[in-house]
Short mmCIF file of C-alpha atoms and ligand atoms in Angstrom, two decimals:
data_model
loop_
_atom_site.label_atom_id
_atom_site.label_comp_id
_atom_site.label_asym_id
_atom_site.label_seq_id
_atom_site.Cartn_x
_atom_site.Cartn_y
_atom_site.Cartn_z
CA UNK A 1 56.94 130.64 -89.25
CA UNK A 2 60.34 130.83 -87.25
CA UNK A 3 58.87 132.55 -84.32
CA UNK A 4 56.90 129.58 -83.41
CA UNK A 5 58.12 127.06 -81.19
CA UNK A 6 57.51 123.45 -82.69
CA UNK A 7 53.97 122.09 -81.99
CA UNK A 8 52.06 119.29 -83.36
CA UNK A 9 49.26 117.00 -83.09
CA UNK A 10 50.56 114.47 -80.42
CA UNK A 11 53.31 113.41 -77.81
CA UNK A 12 55.12 116.31 -76.33
CA UNK A 13 54.45 119.02 -78.65
CA UNK A 14 50.67 118.26 -78.71
CA UNK A 15 47.80 120.24 -77.81
CA UNK A 16 47.98 119.66 -74.36
CA UNK A 17 51.58 121.45 -74.56
CA UNK A 18 50.93 124.23 -76.55
CA UNK A 19 50.65 126.70 -73.96
CA UNK A 20 54.11 126.22 -72.84
CA UNK A 21 55.23 128.52 -75.76
CA UNK A 22 51.91 130.10 -76.34
CA UNK A 23 50.33 131.15 -73.17
CA UNK A 24 47.08 132.16 -75.02
CA UNK A 25 46.50 128.62 -75.71
CA UNK A 26 45.50 128.20 -72.05
CA UNK A 27 43.15 131.22 -72.37
CA UNK A 28 39.41 131.32 -71.60
CA UNK A 29 37.55 131.67 -74.67
CA UNK A 30 39.34 128.84 -76.69
CA UNK A 31 38.43 126.95 -79.96
CA UNK A 32 36.75 124.81 -81.01
CA UNK A 33 33.85 123.60 -78.61
CA UNK A 34 31.37 121.52 -78.51
CA UNK A 35 28.03 123.32 -80.14
CA UNK A 36 25.32 121.88 -78.14
CA UNK A 37 22.41 122.51 -80.51
CA UNK A 38 19.78 122.24 -77.91
CA UNK A 39 21.43 125.07 -75.92
CA UNK A 40 21.89 127.50 -78.82
CA UNK A 41 20.21 130.97 -78.26
CA UNK A 42 18.23 132.55 -80.73
CA UNK A 43 19.39 135.99 -81.42
CA UNK A 44 17.86 138.20 -84.16
CA UNK A 45 20.61 140.13 -84.63
CA UNK A 46 22.18 137.01 -86.85
CA UNK A 47 21.19 138.06 -90.00
CA UNK A 48 22.26 136.18 -93.19
CA UNK A 49 25.70 136.61 -94.39
CA UNK A 50 26.26 138.64 -97.48
CA UNK A 51 28.87 137.21 -99.87
CA UNK A 52 30.89 139.51 -102.16
CA UNK A 53 32.74 137.57 -105.01
CA UNK A 54 32.33 134.42 -103.06
CA UNK A 55 30.96 132.93 -106.72
CA UNK A 56 33.43 134.68 -108.77
CA UNK A 57 36.14 132.70 -110.87
CA UNK A 58 39.39 134.93 -111.13
CA UNK A 59 40.80 133.40 -114.28
CA UNK A 60 43.34 136.00 -113.93
CA UNK A 61 44.53 135.05 -110.51
CA UNK A 62 46.85 132.57 -109.18
CA UNK A 63 45.06 129.81 -107.10
CA UNK A 64 47.36 127.41 -105.37
CA UNK A 65 47.51 124.71 -102.51
CA UNK A 66 50.24 124.83 -99.93
CA UNK A 67 51.07 122.26 -97.08
CA UNK A 68 52.50 124.27 -94.06
CA UNK A 69 53.24 121.59 -92.17
CA UNK A 70 50.01 121.57 -89.79
CA UNK A 71 47.25 121.86 -92.80
CA UNK A 72 46.68 122.50 -96.46
CA UNK A 73 45.64 125.78 -97.17
CA UNK A 74 44.13 127.25 -100.46
CA UNK A 75 45.06 130.69 -101.22
CA UNK A 76 44.70 132.81 -104.35
CA UNK A 77 47.35 135.77 -105.29
CA UNK A 78 44.54 138.38 -106.55
CA UNK A 79 46.07 140.85 -109.03
CA UNK A 80 42.82 142.60 -109.10
CA UNK A 81 41.60 145.01 -107.06
CA UNK A 82 38.29 143.36 -106.53
CA UNK A 83 38.14 141.77 -102.96
CA UNK A 84 36.27 138.57 -101.73
CA UNK A 85 34.64 138.16 -98.40
CA UNK A 86 31.66 138.55 -96.80
CA UNK A 87 29.52 141.37 -95.26
CA UNK A 88 28.24 140.43 -91.21
CA UNK A 89 26.57 142.82 -89.07
CA UNK A 90 27.14 145.78 -91.48
CA UNK A 91 30.97 144.83 -91.01
CA UNK A 92 33.40 143.66 -94.07
CA UNK A 93 35.42 140.78 -93.69
CA UNK A 94 37.95 139.99 -96.20
CA UNK A 95 38.78 136.35 -97.36
CA UNK A 96 42.25 135.48 -96.12
CA UNK A 97 42.72 131.93 -97.03
CA UNK A 98 40.97 128.40 -96.39
CA UNK A 99 42.20 125.26 -94.79
CA UNK A 100 41.20 121.62 -93.78
CA UNK A 101 40.98 119.80 -90.63
CA UNK A 102 40.81 116.04 -90.60
CA UNK A 103 41.18 112.92 -88.37
CA UNK A 104 42.96 109.66 -88.37
CA UNK A 105 39.67 107.75 -89.64
CA UNK A 106 36.12 108.53 -90.95
CA UNK A 107 34.85 108.95 -87.43
CA UNK A 108 36.78 111.65 -86.44
CA UNK A 109 38.62 115.07 -87.89
CA UNK A 110 36.29 118.08 -87.41
CA UNK A 111 37.50 120.57 -84.79
CA UNK A 112 34.04 121.95 -83.71
CA UNK A 113 31.36 118.94 -82.33
CA UNK A 114 27.94 119.25 -83.17
CA UNK A 115 25.70 117.98 -80.21
CA UNK A 116 28.86 115.58 -79.23
CA UNK A 117 29.01 114.22 -83.11
CA UNK A 118 32.20 114.58 -85.27
CA UNK A 119 32.56 115.11 -88.97
CA UNK A 120 35.33 113.65 -90.92
CA UNK A 121 36.32 117.01 -92.19
CA UNK A 122 35.96 120.56 -91.41
CA UNK A 123 36.57 123.34 -93.70
CA UNK A 124 37.55 126.98 -92.08
CA UNK A 125 37.03 129.76 -94.43
CA UNK A 126 39.41 132.40 -92.84
CA UNK A 127 38.64 136.41 -92.80
CA UNK A 128 39.91 139.58 -91.37
CA UNK A 129 38.06 142.65 -90.53
CA UNK A 130 38.99 145.20 -93.42
CA UNK A 131 39.06 148.20 -91.07
CA UNK A 132 42.13 146.22 -89.19
CA UNK A 133 44.27 146.56 -92.58
CA UNK A 134 45.73 142.81 -92.80
CA UNK A 135 45.21 139.40 -90.76
CA UNK A 136 48.01 139.77 -88.64
CA UNK A 137 47.05 143.17 -87.11
CA UNK A 138 43.60 142.02 -86.91
CA UNK A 139 44.50 139.39 -84.38
CA UNK A 140 45.03 142.13 -81.77
CA UNK A 141 41.03 142.87 -81.98
CA UNK A 142 38.53 140.67 -80.32
CA UNK A 143 36.38 140.99 -83.65
CA UNK A 144 39.32 141.01 -85.92
CA UNK A 145 39.00 137.77 -87.47
CA UNK A 146 35.81 135.65 -88.72
CA UNK A 147 36.27 132.01 -89.45
CA UNK A 148 33.30 130.39 -91.26
CA UNK A 149 33.39 126.66 -90.49
CA UNK A 150 31.96 124.35 -92.69
CA UNK A 151 31.57 120.55 -91.80
CA UNK A 152 31.98 117.43 -94.11
CA UNK A 153 30.10 114.26 -94.09
CA UNK A 154 31.20 111.04 -95.62
CA UNK A 155 29.23 110.50 -98.97
CA UNK A 156 30.71 107.79 -101.30
CA UNK A 157 27.86 108.46 -103.77
CA UNK A 158 28.93 111.99 -104.59
CA UNK A 159 29.65 112.08 -108.36
CA UNK A 160 33.58 113.20 -107.87
CA UNK A 161 33.62 113.31 -111.42
CA UNK A 162 31.41 116.23 -111.81
CA UNK A 163 32.39 118.30 -108.73
CA UNK A 164 33.71 121.33 -109.01
CA UNK A 165 36.03 120.62 -105.83
CA UNK A 166 37.49 117.57 -107.72
CA UNK A 167 40.40 119.65 -108.65
CA UNK A 168 41.27 120.68 -105.50
CA UNK A 169 40.96 117.22 -103.82
CA UNK A 170 43.06 115.66 -106.72
CA UNK A 171 45.46 118.10 -106.15
CA UNK A 172 46.35 117.16 -102.38
CA UNK A 173 48.82 114.58 -103.43
CA UNK A 174 50.86 117.15 -104.79
CA UNK A 175 51.75 118.54 -101.43
CA UNK A 176 52.97 115.81 -99.52
CA UNK A 177 55.63 117.30 -98.13
CA UNK A 178 55.78 120.41 -95.42
CA UNK A 179 56.68 123.67 -97.88
CA UNK A 180 55.01 122.02 -101.04
CA UNK A 181 53.05 124.58 -103.08
CA UNK A 182 51.16 123.52 -106.33
CA UNK A 183 48.56 125.74 -108.48
CA UNK A 184 45.12 124.49 -109.03
CA UNK A 185 42.44 125.40 -111.46
CA UNK A 186 40.63 128.37 -110.14
CA UNK A 187 37.76 127.56 -108.50
CA UNK A 188 34.65 129.77 -106.75
CA UNK A 189 34.87 129.79 -102.85
CA UNK A 190 31.03 129.13 -103.14
CA UNK A 191 32.21 125.63 -104.14
CA UNK A 192 33.20 124.62 -100.48
CA UNK A 193 30.05 125.80 -99.10
CA UNK A 194 26.50 123.99 -99.22
CA UNK A 195 23.73 125.72 -101.13
CA UNK A 196 21.41 128.06 -99.15
CA UNK A 197 23.57 128.27 -96.16
CA UNK A 198 23.76 131.93 -95.49
CA UNK A 199 21.13 132.20 -92.85
CA UNK A 200 21.48 129.03 -91.01
CA UNK A 201 24.45 128.81 -88.59
CA UNK A 202 25.76 129.07 -84.92
CA UNK A 203 28.02 131.88 -83.65
CA UNK A 204 30.24 132.10 -80.53
CA UNK A 205 33.55 134.04 -79.48
CA UNK A 206 36.41 132.20 -79.71
CA UNK A 207 40.23 131.96 -80.91
CA UNK A 208 42.22 130.56 -83.40
CA UNK A 209 42.25 126.73 -82.98
CA UNK A 210 46.65 126.38 -83.50
CA UNK A 211 49.34 128.63 -81.89
CA UNK A 212 49.22 131.40 -81.00
CA UNK A 213 45.46 130.74 -80.46
CA UNK A 214 44.85 134.19 -80.40
CA UNK A 215 41.32 134.77 -79.05
CA UNK A 216 40.46 137.41 -81.72
CA UNK A 217 37.85 134.77 -83.67
CA UNK A 218 33.96 135.33 -84.30
CA UNK A 219 33.09 132.04 -85.42
CA UNK A 220 30.41 131.00 -87.84
CA UNK A 221 29.69 127.38 -87.76
CA UNK A 222 27.46 126.50 -90.63
CA UNK A 223 24.24 124.42 -89.91
CA UNK A 224 24.28 122.83 -93.38
CA UNK A 225 26.71 120.35 -94.20
CA UNK A 226 28.84 119.38 -97.16
CA UNK A 227 29.75 116.01 -98.54
CA UNK A 228 33.12 114.37 -99.10
CA UNK A 229 34.20 110.69 -100.44
CA UNK A 230 36.28 108.45 -98.33
CA UNK A 231 38.92 108.64 -101.15
CA UNK A 232 38.76 112.23 -100.91
CA UNK A 233 39.64 111.92 -97.28
CA UNK A 234 42.43 109.26 -97.62
CA UNK A 235 44.47 111.94 -99.59
CA UNK A 236 44.78 114.19 -96.52
CA UNK A 237 46.28 111.47 -94.32
CA UNK A 238 49.07 111.05 -96.65
CA UNK A 239 50.56 114.43 -95.81
CA UNK A 240 53.35 115.24 -94.13
CA UNK A 241 53.93 117.64 -91.26
CA UNK A 242 57.06 119.16 -89.92
CA UNK A 243 60.23 117.54 -89.29
CA UNK A 244 60.92 115.77 -85.70
CA UNK A 245 63.05 113.80 -83.74
CA UNK A 246 62.58 110.12 -83.87
CA UNK A 247 64.98 108.64 -81.89
CA UNK A 248 68.32 110.21 -83.07
CA UNK A 249 67.08 110.66 -86.36
CA UNK A 250 65.07 113.54 -87.81
CA UNK A 251 61.94 112.52 -89.90
CA UNK A 252 59.01 113.94 -91.49
CA UNK A 253 55.93 113.28 -89.10
CA UNK A 254 52.73 111.95 -90.91
CA UNK A 255 49.87 114.26 -90.52
CA UNK A 256 47.32 111.78 -89.95
CA UNK A 257 45.37 114.22 -87.80
CA UNK A 258 45.21 117.96 -87.22
CA UNK A 259 42.13 118.37 -85.21
CA UNK A 260 42.27 120.09 -81.57
CA UNK A 261 40.31 118.80 -78.89
CA UNK A 262 37.52 120.67 -77.75
CA UNK A 263 37.65 123.58 -75.35
CA UNK A 264 36.07 124.59 -72.31
CA UNK A 265 33.06 127.13 -72.88
CA UNK A 266 33.88 128.93 -69.54
CA UNK A 267 30.00 130.23 -69.41
CA UNK A 268 30.04 131.57 -73.06
CA UNK A 269 26.87 131.30 -75.08
CA UNK A 270 26.22 129.91 -78.26
CA UNK A 271 24.07 131.80 -80.43
CA UNK A 272 21.72 130.45 -83.42
CA UNK A 273 20.57 132.22 -86.39
CA UNK A 274 17.42 130.01 -86.73
CA UNK A 275 14.62 130.71 -84.39
S1 B30 B 1 41.74 128.37 -87.41
O1 B30 B 1 40.73 128.69 -88.66
O2 B30 B 1 41.33 129.14 -86.09
N1 B30 B 1 42.10 126.94 -87.38
C1 B30 B 1 45.50 130.64 -88.53
C2 B30 B 1 44.32 130.85 -89.46
C3 B30 B 1 43.35 130.09 -88.55
C4 B30 B 1 43.12 129.21 -88.02
C5 B30 B 1 44.35 129.17 -87.26
C6 B30 B 1 45.62 129.82 -87.69
C7 B30 B 1 46.75 131.28 -88.89
O3 B30 B 1 46.78 132.18 -89.94
N2 B30 B 1 47.84 131.39 -88.24
C8 B30 B 1 48.77 132.15 -88.45
C9 B30 B 1 48.99 132.95 -87.48
N3 B30 B 1 50.43 133.87 -87.38
C10 B30 B 1 50.78 134.16 -88.78
C11 B30 B 1 51.92 133.42 -89.26
O4 B30 B 1 52.41 133.73 -89.93
O5 B30 B 1 52.97 132.69 -88.22
C12 B30 B 1 50.16 134.80 -86.66
C13 B30 B 1 50.34 134.28 -85.24
O6 B30 B 1 51.59 133.94 -84.72
O7 B30 B 1 49.77 134.16 -84.42
CU1 B30 B 1 52.81 133.03 -86.36
ZN1 ZN B 2 41.44 125.78 -89.04
#
């Protein structure tokens, strides 16, 4: 939005420089991080996620994809009073939006790393604490936002014709330019998450991975991994980002990657729900 300075994933507006305009990006609790699996501490307070309406298809709501110049967001305008989200540690987090992070080739793309390993795609399901009323107010609190991160690994054997995500991935090509928006078929949020994922995750306290980099995010990083084909991945790399100056002319930048590099832990602990 207009209060942001230009920022991007390369050159002089890339992640190294975000803190010039967005000082929180230089904070001590930044995301993403490398999750070292053998250093994660078991914590029995990490009870299973309780989802509400993740499996519901709201046939009367508007589901859409939009390219905001930094990622593709899946959103829904729910005209019902029924909310979608999850309960965690007794607190209600409402669904805000879902988006994707990818890389220039299949060996990179995820923002978090698992024991130094990259995945080609990471989906972020963004929620805010119901008590704080809305997403932007939640950014003022250390426990205001909960992002559930899901890694996707390459698997060209997945049956893309019999996959509830087919329509979502097919519609990526309809939001090539920043600002584009297209409606999609209603899809339950559960389609983005592997089966039996509710009780096995990592958790740590961090930030938004893009400016303003607010340190208001409780991260849940899923241990089970989803699948994506190489042609589905390829569609993301054709997207265009914001306009930028290329030697005198102004051109849309190709969004070949949108993965912030890993950030220092600075003594933070990473917890696991699995003993
Ligand atoms: S992520 O999951 O950490 N990648 C946002 C949500 C999730 C992630 C990153 C960013 C997000 O919604 N950012 C926008 C926050 N804005 C709202 C706005 O419309 O424009 C608030 C802000 O300042 O921080 Cu400007
Ligand atoms: Zn994200």
